[in-house]
Amino acid sequence: MKIGKPAISAAGPKAVYHAMEKAFHAMKVSKTFKILGALNQKGGMDCPGCAWPDPAHRSKLGEYCENGVKAIAEEAIDANADADFFTKNSILEMRGKSDFWLGQQGRLTQPMWIRKGESHYSPVDWNTVFETIGNKLKSLPTPDDAIFYTSGRTSNEAAFLYQLFVRIFGTNNLPDCSNMCHESSGVALNHTLGIGKGSVKLEDFYQSELILIFGQNPGTNHPRMLTALKKAKENGAKIVVVNPLKEAGLMSFQDPQSVLGILGIGAPLADLYLQIRINEDVALVQAVAKKLLERSEKDPSVIDSDFILSNTDGFETYQKALNTLELESLISRTGLKTQEIEEFVNLVTDRKKIIACWAMGLTQHVNAVDNIQEIVNLLLLKGSIGKPGAGTCPVRGHSNVQGDRTMGIWERPSKEFLDTLASTFNFEPPRKHGVDVVGAIEIMHQQPEKVFMSMGGNLLSAAPDTSFTTIALENCAMTIHVSTKLNRSHLHPGEIGFILPCLGRTDIIQEKSGIQKLTVENSMGMVHSTQGNQVARSEYLLSEPHIISQIASRTLGNQIIEWDSLIDNYDNIRDLIGKSVKGFESFNERIKENSILELPNGPREGKFTNDIGKARFTVNSLPDYQMEANELLMMTIRSHDQFNTTIYGMDDRYRGIYGIRTVVLMNKSDIENLKLDVNLPLTLSSHYEDKIRKVEGLTIVPYDIPSGCIATYFPECNELVPIHLKARKSYTPASKSVKVKVSQP
Ligand SMILES: Nc1nc2c(c(=O)[nH]1)N[C@H]1C(S)=C(S)[C@@H](COP(=O)(O)OP(=O)(O)OC[C@H]3O[C@@H](n4cnc5c(=O)[nH]c(N)nc54)[C@H](O)[C@@H]3O)O[C@H]1N2
Ligand SMILES: Nc1nc2c(c(=O)[nH]1)N[C@H]1C(S)=C(S)[C@@H](COP(=O)(O)OP(=O)(O)OC[C@H]3O[C@@H](n4cnc5c(=O)[nH]c(N)nc54)[C@H](O)[C@@H]3O)O[C@H]1N2
Ligand SMILES: [Mo]
């Protein structure tokens, strides 16, 4: 373990070095270059890293980032966790290993199962897999006794087939990783603007005058966004960052595609960096709006009254509510200086083309929906939606998480979507809403004997309240994980547990008609194809659509859908998508030319597609925690060396933390006031009505973070997030604002 100084600039030659070091450690050199040469190139493969869009002109030097290379190394790793590996390692032994170790064992190569009383997984043939799952599903008292989870790497084709199968089977139990991620954005944006997605395109960044970045760490999680920010700045944009931590990637960017960047010279990014207290974003934006409205009394051009009058609803109520708030108390909540807020207001006052970006720093709080709605209020005041260079930009996480939703992976589908499925496929889909992630875990916990199927992902480590979720999984009659890599969820099977290995983004998919393409949708609503270039490493690997079709055919037969022949050619699947999902008409023809499908987006064109046909101003409440004097507010965040629950390494280079993940980033004044010894292990405990949750053996890292706030890593501290602590309306676990107490032996 080593603690050094946090970095003040991201990317550059060091990033290239670290990326290649990881890649060459995991894979042969020739394989590395073959994959990287196709990564994010037209007709090549979509990076499994994040959902940031590709620019129109792709760099020949390489259109990927350090963490994209790490994602590739993780998936295309030469090592295999094969049948032999499972013979040598019991699940009890594997539970004692770290997440990093689990990932290093390599790709899954053969279907495995484990039955009650057994200590080891053993190989099973695909036919037995499909028969056993089909028979189990058919035998359930009701289809709602099965839960079908999806993670966001799943392709459009797989996602579409999966939801269709699940709905013909008879349930809307389709929770997904979005429930823990941007659900709050979807709820807020649907209500206020009429579409649960962002409104900007990549080109808007190049025309914007002001870019606001709330609760996001793009230097680690969306590194290619830094290129867009740099270009925006070159074109004159200003950048305001709102974040409790000084994240290196938001301060300066060493562009590895430029001479200066290669020399390690960074281009400054943030013009104003507001180190806000955790979850005081509503207070900040309300303070800014109050000041703007005050200024607009003298100079009406400060806000866009024409836009407000003709395109929005609820302005007066909003203004009245703002008037009841006291500016001083709003400012004091944020922990920021009046001068800093004044500078923010100055930047907003003179500019009309504003983009607001955000990620998990806003979406994972009890009042997460309020956070986003308040930002929409600010954009509406400025008329900054539906014109070039302006709009909303929720920066998505998983590379196809947005596409999965477009394809119907959602426990609360719209009536319109179900009606179209009903008329296209001639069956009556279930109308009752299904369970989301938290709902699923709660019913699996309360009622044993459920079937849990996971299309990718790692529910156990991604979900809150780890011990609670462990019991939920172990309670199941059957757990089915379609996965590329070994993970902790596999180690807590139900009475029967399956691990079904599948082909990943980097692999070639062969079906009867030949090599198949898949498609994905990026964070800005653009759909394009993706095709791997690695020959399958084992004869047992099947694609996700293939596995779904076989489970469907054994469960439902081939009456409504010809599942067995459908997958001979994935054009067949895209034909079905074209018939039943808006915006995908003539899908096959359009995707064949390697062209990009731009999905319909009302707000992008200034059309608000919610129930009232106008953008809504909303009145949002401030968080109310009732903190005790010795309590701190904890956010669980990602290190630079992980992709969600997949741990690439033990370092968090930009934050100066090496060789350890069980850390607590804490302000020096809190360390002093709470009389803590940085040399002793720390215990964190969260005290909510139902019980006290604890994580022991943590290490204090004195850090530049507002006092009263601490940061820990996800998934190590998920244990502390109570299952019932979730956002209003979106039900997203509030894993960025958990009240905790500290203690030392
Ligand atoms: N390399 C890599 N890339 C990834 C991922 C990964 O794990 N690794 N994960 C992918 C996924 S699924 C997602 S959703 C995204 C996640 O991308 P991010 O949202 O950037 O990820 P987090 O680490 O959760 O970072 C949250 C940021 O919000 C700040 N923050 C926390 N609380 C608050 C708050 O109350 N207010 C404000 N203003 N800021 C706050 C934190 O300091 C941190 O900088 O990245 C995607 N890309
Ligand atoms: N405390 C806390 N908890 C969080 C968060 C947080 O910030 N704090 N973030 C939340 C967020 S934003 C998200 S999105 C969730 C993530 O939740 P998940 O999406 O469930 O988790 P991942 O870690 O992304 O899933 C990793 C697993 O996916 C499998 N996999 C990888 N690629 C493929 C593929 O191509 N096909 C298939 N079938 N499997 C594949 C591998 O087996 C790997 O082990 O976690 C959430 N949990
Ligand atoms: Mo996410």
Short mmCIF file of C-alpha atoms and ligand atoms in Angstrom, two decimals, residues 177-178 180-182 360 364 396-398 401 638 644, ligand 3:
data_model
loop_
_atom_site.label_atom_id
_atom_site.label_comp_id
_atom_site.label_asym_id
_atom_site.label_seq_id
_atom_site.Cartn_x
_atom_site.Cartn_y
_atom_site.Cartn_z
CA CYS A 177 -28.51 -2.26 -13.97
CA SER A 178 -30.22 1.01 -14.98
CA MET A 180 -29.04 1.31 -9.91
CA CYS A 181 -27.67 3.81 -12.40
CA HIS A 182 -29.51 6.39 -14.54
CA MET A 360 -23.80 8.90 -10.61
CA GLN A 364 -27.72 7.81 -6.45
CA ARG A 396 -24.53 6.72 -19.51
CA GLY A 397 -22.46 4.00 -17.99
CA HIS A 398 -22.51 0.60 -19.66
CA VAL A 401 -27.43 0.29 -21.25
CA ARG A 638 -15.22 3.94 -8.53
CA ASN A 644 -18.11 -1.53 -11.74
MO MO B 3 -24.00 2.44 -14.40
#
